[in-house]
Amino acid sequence: MALTKVEKRIRIKRRVRGKISGSAALPRLSVFKSNKEIYAQLVDDKDGKTLVSASSREKGVDAKGTKTEVSAAVGKAIAAKAKAAGIENVVFDRNGFVYHGRVKALADGAREAGLKF
């Protein structure tokens, strides 16, 4: 029996998460996208804590334009919050999503704002 789209994504997610993890010095930039919104958070896996988060639902993020433009704005917002928290380098976790479209726009927005990964 064939796997559904969500089951495939979760399988990919588990495989990737077996290879990468975040720490306080080098947190994991985790991305989640729904049909309407996009979320990003910096996670310290050793302590099990979220250090910084940003989403398209926040008031500080410019949520006008296409979904791709909003994703780039979320990337810039997460990078600004990370800089304020003293974080410059991260490990990118696409969370099983294809590195294309909104996920790529978020990553590019974060890089433009000075986050390194």
Short mmCIF file of N, CA and C in Angstrom, two decimals:
data_model
loop_
_atom_site.label_atom_id
_atom_site.label_comp_id
_atom_site.label_asym_id
_atom_site.label_seq_id
_atom_site.Cartn_x
_atom_site.Cartn_y
_atom_site.Cartn_z
N MET A 1 0.83 -1.17 0.00
CA MET A 1 0.00 0.00 0.00
C MET A 1 0.89 1.25 0.00
N ALA A 2 0.54 2.22 -0.83
CA ALA A 2 1.36 3.42 -0.98
C ALA A 2 1.19 4.35 0.23
N LEU A 3 2.27 5.07 0.54
CA LEU A 3 2.24 6.02 1.63
C LEU A 3 1.56 7.31 1.18
N THR A 4 0.90 7.97 2.12
CA THR A 4 0.31 9.26 1.81
C THR A 4 1.41 10.32 1.79
N LYS A 5 1.06 11.50 1.35
CA LYS A 5 2.02 12.61 1.27
C LYS A 5 2.57 12.96 2.66
N VAL A 6 1.69 12.97 3.65
CA VAL A 6 2.11 13.30 5.02
C VAL A 6 3.01 12.21 5.58
N GLU A 7 2.68 10.95 5.34
CA GLU A 7 3.51 9.84 5.82
C GLU A 7 4.91 9.88 5.21
N LYS A 8 4.99 10.23 3.93
CA LYS A 8 6.30 10.36 3.28
C LYS A 8 7.12 11.47 3.92
N ARG A 9 6.47 12.61 4.20
CA ARG A 9 7.16 13.74 4.80
C ARG A 9 7.67 13.38 6.19
N ILE A 10 6.87 12.68 6.96
CA ILE A 10 7.28 12.29 8.30
C ILE A 10 8.43 11.30 8.26
N ARG A 11 8.44 10.41 7.28
CA ARG A 11 9.54 9.46 7.14
C ARG A 11 10.84 10.19 6.81
N ILE A 12 10.76 11.17 5.90
CA ILE A 12 11.93 11.98 5.54
C ILE A 12 12.39 12.78 6.76
N LYS A 13 11.43 13.34 7.51
CA LYS A 13 11.74 14.13 8.70
C LYS A 13 12.52 13.30 9.71
N ARG A 14 12.09 12.08 9.96
CA ARG A 14 12.79 11.21 10.91
C ARG A 14 14.21 10.90 10.46
N ARG A 15 14.37 10.68 9.17
CA ARG A 15 15.70 10.37 8.63
C ARG A 15 16.64 11.57 8.79
N VAL A 16 16.16 12.76 8.49
CA VAL A 16 16.98 13.96 8.61
C VAL A 16 17.29 14.26 10.07
N ARG A 17 16.31 14.13 10.95
CA ARG A 17 16.51 14.43 12.37
C ARG A 17 17.45 13.45 13.04
N GLY A 18 17.67 12.29 12.44
CA GLY A 18 18.66 11.37 12.96
C GLY A 18 20.07 11.85 12.72
N LYS A 19 20.23 12.75 11.75
CA LYS A 19 21.56 13.23 11.36
C LYS A 19 21.90 14.59 11.95
N ILE A 20 20.88 15.42 12.22
CA ILE A 20 21.16 16.76 12.73
C ILE A 20 20.49 16.97 14.08
N SER A 21 21.09 17.80 14.90
CA SER A 21 20.47 18.22 16.15
C SER A 21 21.05 19.59 16.52
N GLY A 22 20.33 20.30 17.35
CA GLY A 22 20.74 21.64 17.74
C GLY A 22 21.26 21.67 19.16
N SER A 23 22.08 22.67 19.43
CA SER A 23 22.58 22.91 20.79
C SER A 23 22.43 24.39 21.07
N ALA A 24 22.81 24.80 22.26
CA ALA A 24 22.70 26.22 22.60
C ALA A 24 23.65 27.06 21.73
N ALA A 25 24.82 26.50 21.41
CA ALA A 25 25.79 27.23 20.59
C ALA A 25 25.41 27.19 19.11
N LEU A 26 24.84 26.10 18.66
CA LEU A 26 24.46 25.93 17.26
C LEU A 26 23.04 25.35 17.20
N PRO A 27 22.01 26.21 17.34
CA PRO A 27 20.64 25.71 17.37
C PRO A 27 20.15 25.27 16.00
N ARG A 28 19.07 24.52 16.04
CA ARG A 28 18.43 23.99 14.82
C ARG A 28 17.31 24.94 14.41
N LEU A 29 17.35 25.42 13.16
CA LEU A 29 16.29 26.27 12.62
C LEU A 29 15.26 25.36 11.98
N SER A 30 14.16 25.14 12.69
CA SER A 30 13.11 24.23 12.24
C SER A 30 12.01 25.02 11.55
N VAL A 31 11.56 24.53 10.40
CA VAL A 31 10.53 25.20 9.61
C VAL A 31 9.31 24.31 9.52
N PHE A 32 8.13 24.90 9.72
CA PHE A 32 6.88 24.18 9.49
C PHE A 32 5.98 25.07 8.66
N LYS A 33 5.35 24.49 7.66
CA LYS A 33 4.42 25.26 6.84
C LYS A 33 3.08 24.54 6.79
N SER A 34 2.03 25.33 6.91
CA SER A 34 0.69 24.82 6.71
C SER A 34 0.20 25.41 5.39
N ASN A 35 -1.04 25.20 5.06
CA ASN A 35 -1.54 25.75 3.80
C ASN A 35 -1.58 27.27 3.82
N LYS A 36 -1.80 27.87 4.99
CA LYS A 36 -1.91 29.32 5.08
C LYS A 36 -0.70 30.00 5.70
N GLU A 37 -0.11 29.39 6.71
CA GLU A 37 0.91 30.05 7.51
C GLU A 37 2.26 29.34 7.39
N ILE A 38 3.30 30.00 7.90
CA ILE A 38 4.63 29.39 7.98
C ILE A 38 5.25 29.78 9.33
N TYR A 39 5.93 28.83 9.93
CA TYR A 39 6.49 29.01 11.27
C TYR A 39 7.96 28.62 11.24
N ALA A 40 8.77 29.30 12.06
CA ALA A 40 10.18 28.97 12.19
C ALA A 40 10.57 29.11 13.65
N GLN A 41 11.42 28.21 14.11
CA GLN A 41 11.90 28.33 15.49
C GLN A 41 13.32 27.81 15.60
N LEU A 42 14.07 28.40 16.51
CA LEU A 42 15.41 27.94 16.82
C LEU A 42 15.32 27.07 18.06
N VAL A 43 15.79 25.82 17.93
CA VAL A 43 15.60 24.83 18.98
C VAL A 43 16.94 24.34 19.50
N ASP A 44 17.04 24.26 20.82
CA ASP A 44 18.17 23.63 21.50
C ASP A 44 17.70 22.22 21.88
N ASP A 45 18.13 21.22 21.12
CA ASP A 45 17.67 19.84 21.34
C ASP A 45 18.24 19.22 22.61
N LYS A 46 19.38 19.68 23.04
CA LYS A 46 19.99 19.09 24.24
C LYS A 46 19.17 19.42 25.48
N ASP A 47 18.67 20.65 25.58
CA ASP A 47 17.83 21.04 26.71
C ASP A 47 16.34 20.91 26.40
N GLY A 48 16.01 20.69 25.13
CA GLY A 48 14.61 20.57 24.74
C GLY A 48 13.85 21.88 24.84
N LYS A 49 14.52 22.99 24.47
CA LYS A 49 13.90 24.30 24.58
C LYS A 49 13.91 25.04 23.26
N THR A 50 12.87 25.83 23.05
CA THR A 50 12.82 26.74 21.91
C THR A 50 13.45 28.04 22.35
N LEU A 51 14.48 28.47 21.61
CA LEU A 51 15.20 29.70 21.97
C LEU A 51 14.51 30.93 21.41
N VAL A 52 14.13 30.87 20.13
CA VAL A 52 13.51 31.99 19.43
C VAL A 52 12.50 31.43 18.44
N SER A 53 11.40 32.15 18.23
CA SER A 53 10.43 31.70 17.24
C SER A 53 9.87 32.90 16.48
N ALA A 54 9.38 32.62 15.26
CA ALA A 54 8.72 33.64 14.44
C ALA A 54 7.72 32.93 13.54
N SER A 55 6.67 33.63 13.19
CA SER A 55 5.67 33.04 12.29
C SER A 55 4.99 34.13 11.49
N SER A 56 4.24 33.72 10.50
CA SER A 56 3.52 34.67 9.67
C SER A 56 2.29 35.21 10.39
N ARG A 57 1.97 34.68 11.55
CA ARG A 57 0.82 35.13 12.33
C ARG A 57 1.17 36.27 13.28
N GLU A 58 2.45 36.54 13.47
CA GLU A 58 2.87 37.59 14.39
C GLU A 58 2.59 38.97 13.82
N LYS A 59 2.39 39.92 14.72
CA LYS A 59 2.10 41.29 14.29
C LYS A 59 3.32 41.99 13.73
N GLY A 60 4.52 41.61 14.18
CA GLY A 60 5.74 42.26 13.71
C GLY A 60 6.15 41.86 12.31
N VAL A 61 5.56 40.79 11.77
CA VAL A 61 5.92 40.29 10.45
C VAL A 61 4.97 40.88 9.42
N ASP A 62 5.54 41.40 8.34
CA ASP A 62 4.72 41.97 7.26
C ASP A 62 4.05 40.83 6.50
N ALA A 63 2.76 40.61 6.72
CA ALA A 63 2.04 39.49 6.14
C ALA A 63 1.25 39.89 4.90
N LYS A 64 1.83 40.79 4.12
CA LYS A 64 1.17 41.19 2.88
C LYS A 64 1.94 40.63 1.70
N GLY A 65 1.24 40.29 0.65
CA GLY A 65 1.88 39.75 -0.55
C GLY A 65 1.61 38.27 -0.69
N THR A 66 2.40 37.63 -1.54
CA THR A 66 2.22 36.20 -1.77
C THR A 66 2.78 35.41 -0.59
N LYS A 67 2.46 34.12 -0.56
CA LYS A 67 2.96 33.26 0.51
C LYS A 67 4.49 33.22 0.52
N THR A 68 5.10 33.28 -0.65
CA THR A 68 6.55 33.25 -0.75
C THR A 68 7.16 34.53 -0.17
N GLU A 69 6.55 35.67 -0.44
CA GLU A 69 7.04 36.93 0.11
C GLU A 69 6.88 36.96 1.63
N VAL A 70 5.79 36.41 2.13
CA VAL A 70 5.56 36.34 3.57
C VAL A 70 6.61 35.43 4.21
N SER A 71 6.94 34.33 3.54
CA SER A 71 7.96 33.40 4.05
C SER A 71 9.31 34.09 4.18
N ALA A 72 9.66 34.90 3.18
CA ALA A 72 10.93 35.64 3.24
C ALA A 72 10.92 36.62 4.41
N ALA A 73 9.77 37.24 4.68
CA ALA A 73 9.65 38.17 5.81
C ALA A 73 9.81 37.43 7.14
N VAL A 74 9.29 36.21 7.23
CA VAL A 74 9.44 35.41 8.45
C VAL A 74 10.91 35.03 8.63
N GLY A 75 11.60 34.72 7.54
CA GLY A 75 13.03 34.41 7.61
C GLY A 75 13.83 35.59 8.14
N LYS A 76 13.49 36.80 7.68
CA LYS A 76 14.18 37.99 8.16
C LYS A 76 13.85 38.25 9.63
N ALA A 77 12.61 37.98 10.03
CA ALA A 77 12.21 38.18 11.42
C ALA A 77 12.93 37.22 12.36
N ILE A 78 13.04 35.95 11.97
CA ILE A 78 13.72 34.96 12.82
C ILE A 78 15.20 35.31 12.93
N ALA A 79 15.78 35.81 11.85
CA ALA A 79 17.19 36.19 11.88
C ALA A 79 17.41 37.39 12.80
N ALA A 80 16.50 38.35 12.76
CA ALA A 80 16.62 39.53 13.63
C ALA A 80 16.50 39.13 15.10
N LYS A 81 15.57 38.25 15.41
CA LYS A 81 15.40 37.79 16.79
C LYS A 81 16.61 36.97 17.25
N ALA A 82 17.16 36.19 16.32
CA ALA A 82 18.35 35.39 16.66
C ALA A 82 19.53 36.29 16.95
N LYS A 83 19.72 37.33 16.14
CA LYS A 83 20.81 38.28 16.36
C LYS A 83 20.66 38.95 17.73
N ALA A 84 19.42 39.30 18.08
CA ALA A 84 19.17 39.92 19.38
C ALA A 84 19.49 38.97 20.53
N ALA A 85 19.33 37.67 20.28
CA ALA A 85 19.63 36.66 21.31
C ALA A 85 21.10 36.24 21.27
N GLY A 86 21.87 36.80 20.35
CA GLY A 86 23.30 36.49 20.26
C GLY A 86 23.61 35.23 19.48
N ILE A 87 22.72 34.84 18.57
CA ILE A 87 22.92 33.63 17.77
C ILE A 87 23.21 34.04 16.33
N GLU A 88 24.30 33.54 15.76
CA GLU A 88 24.66 33.85 14.38
C GLU A 88 24.64 32.62 13.48
N ASN A 89 25.04 31.46 14.01
CA ASN A 89 25.12 30.24 13.22
C ASN A 89 24.03 29.26 13.65
N VAL A 90 23.39 28.62 12.66
CA VAL A 90 22.34 27.63 12.94
C VAL A 90 22.50 26.44 12.00
N VAL A 91 21.77 25.38 12.31
CA VAL A 91 21.65 24.22 11.43
C VAL A 91 20.24 24.25 10.88
N PHE A 92 20.09 24.17 9.56
CA PHE A 92 18.76 24.29 8.93
C PHE A 92 18.07 22.93 8.90
N ASP A 93 16.82 22.90 9.37
CA ASP A 93 15.99 21.70 9.37
C ASP A 93 14.73 22.01 8.57
N ARG A 94 14.64 21.44 7.38
CA ARG A 94 13.49 21.72 6.53
C ARG A 94 12.28 20.89 6.93
N ASN A 95 12.43 20.01 7.93
CA ASN A 95 11.31 19.29 8.54
C ASN A 95 10.60 18.35 7.56
N GLY A 96 11.33 17.81 6.60
CA GLY A 96 10.74 16.88 5.65
C GLY A 96 10.13 17.54 4.44
N PHE A 97 10.07 18.87 4.43
CA PHE A 97 9.52 19.58 3.28
C PHE A 97 10.60 19.71 2.21
N VAL A 98 10.18 19.80 0.96
CA VAL A 98 11.11 19.97 -0.15
C VAL A 98 11.72 21.38 -0.07
N TYR A 99 13.03 21.48 -0.29
CA TYR A 99 13.72 22.77 -0.24
C TYR A 99 13.42 23.51 -1.54
N HIS A 100 12.24 24.12 -1.57
CA HIS A 100 11.75 24.75 -2.78
C HIS A 100 10.62 25.69 -2.37
N GLY A 101 10.42 26.75 -3.09
CA GLY A 101 9.29 27.63 -2.83
C GLY A 101 9.38 28.35 -1.50
N ARG A 102 8.39 28.15 -0.63
CA ARG A 102 8.30 28.89 0.62
C ARG A 102 9.42 28.55 1.60
N VAL A 103 9.83 27.29 1.65
CA VAL A 103 10.93 26.89 2.55
C VAL A 103 12.23 27.56 2.11
N LYS A 104 12.48 27.57 0.82
CA LYS A 104 13.68 28.21 0.28
C LYS A 104 13.63 29.71 0.49
N ALA A 105 12.45 30.32 0.33
CA ALA A 105 12.32 31.76 0.54
C ALA A 105 12.60 32.13 1.99
N LEU A 106 12.14 31.31 2.94
CA LEU A 106 12.43 31.56 4.35
C LEU A 106 13.92 31.47 4.61
N ALA A 107 14.57 30.45 4.06
CA ALA A 107 16.01 30.28 4.25
C ALA A 107 16.78 31.44 3.64
N ASP A 108 16.40 31.87 2.45
CA ASP A 108 17.08 33.00 1.81
C ASP A 108 16.87 34.30 2.59
N GLY A 109 15.67 34.50 3.12
CA GLY A 109 15.39 35.69 3.92
C GLY A 109 16.24 35.71 5.19
N ALA A 110 16.40 34.55 5.80
CA ALA A 110 17.23 34.46 7.02
C ALA A 110 18.70 34.72 6.69
N ARG A 111 19.16 34.22 5.56
CA ARG A 111 20.55 34.46 5.15
C ARG A 111 20.78 35.93 4.85
N GLU A 112 19.82 36.57 4.17
CA GLU A 112 19.95 37.99 3.85
C GLU A 112 20.08 38.84 5.11
N ALA A 113 19.37 38.44 6.15
CA ALA A 113 19.38 39.20 7.40
C ALA A 113 20.57 38.85 8.27
N GLY A 114 21.45 37.96 7.82
CA GLY A 114 22.70 37.74 8.52
C GLY A 114 22.86 36.41 9.25
N LEU A 115 21.89 35.53 9.15
CA LEU A 115 22.01 34.22 9.80
C LEU A 115 22.86 33.31 8.92
N LYS A 116 23.77 32.55 9.52
CA LYS A 116 24.67 31.69 8.74
C LYS A 116 24.33 30.23 8.93
N PHE A 117 24.15 29.52 7.81
CA PHE A 117 23.95 28.07 7.82
C PHE A 117 24.26 27.50 6.47
#
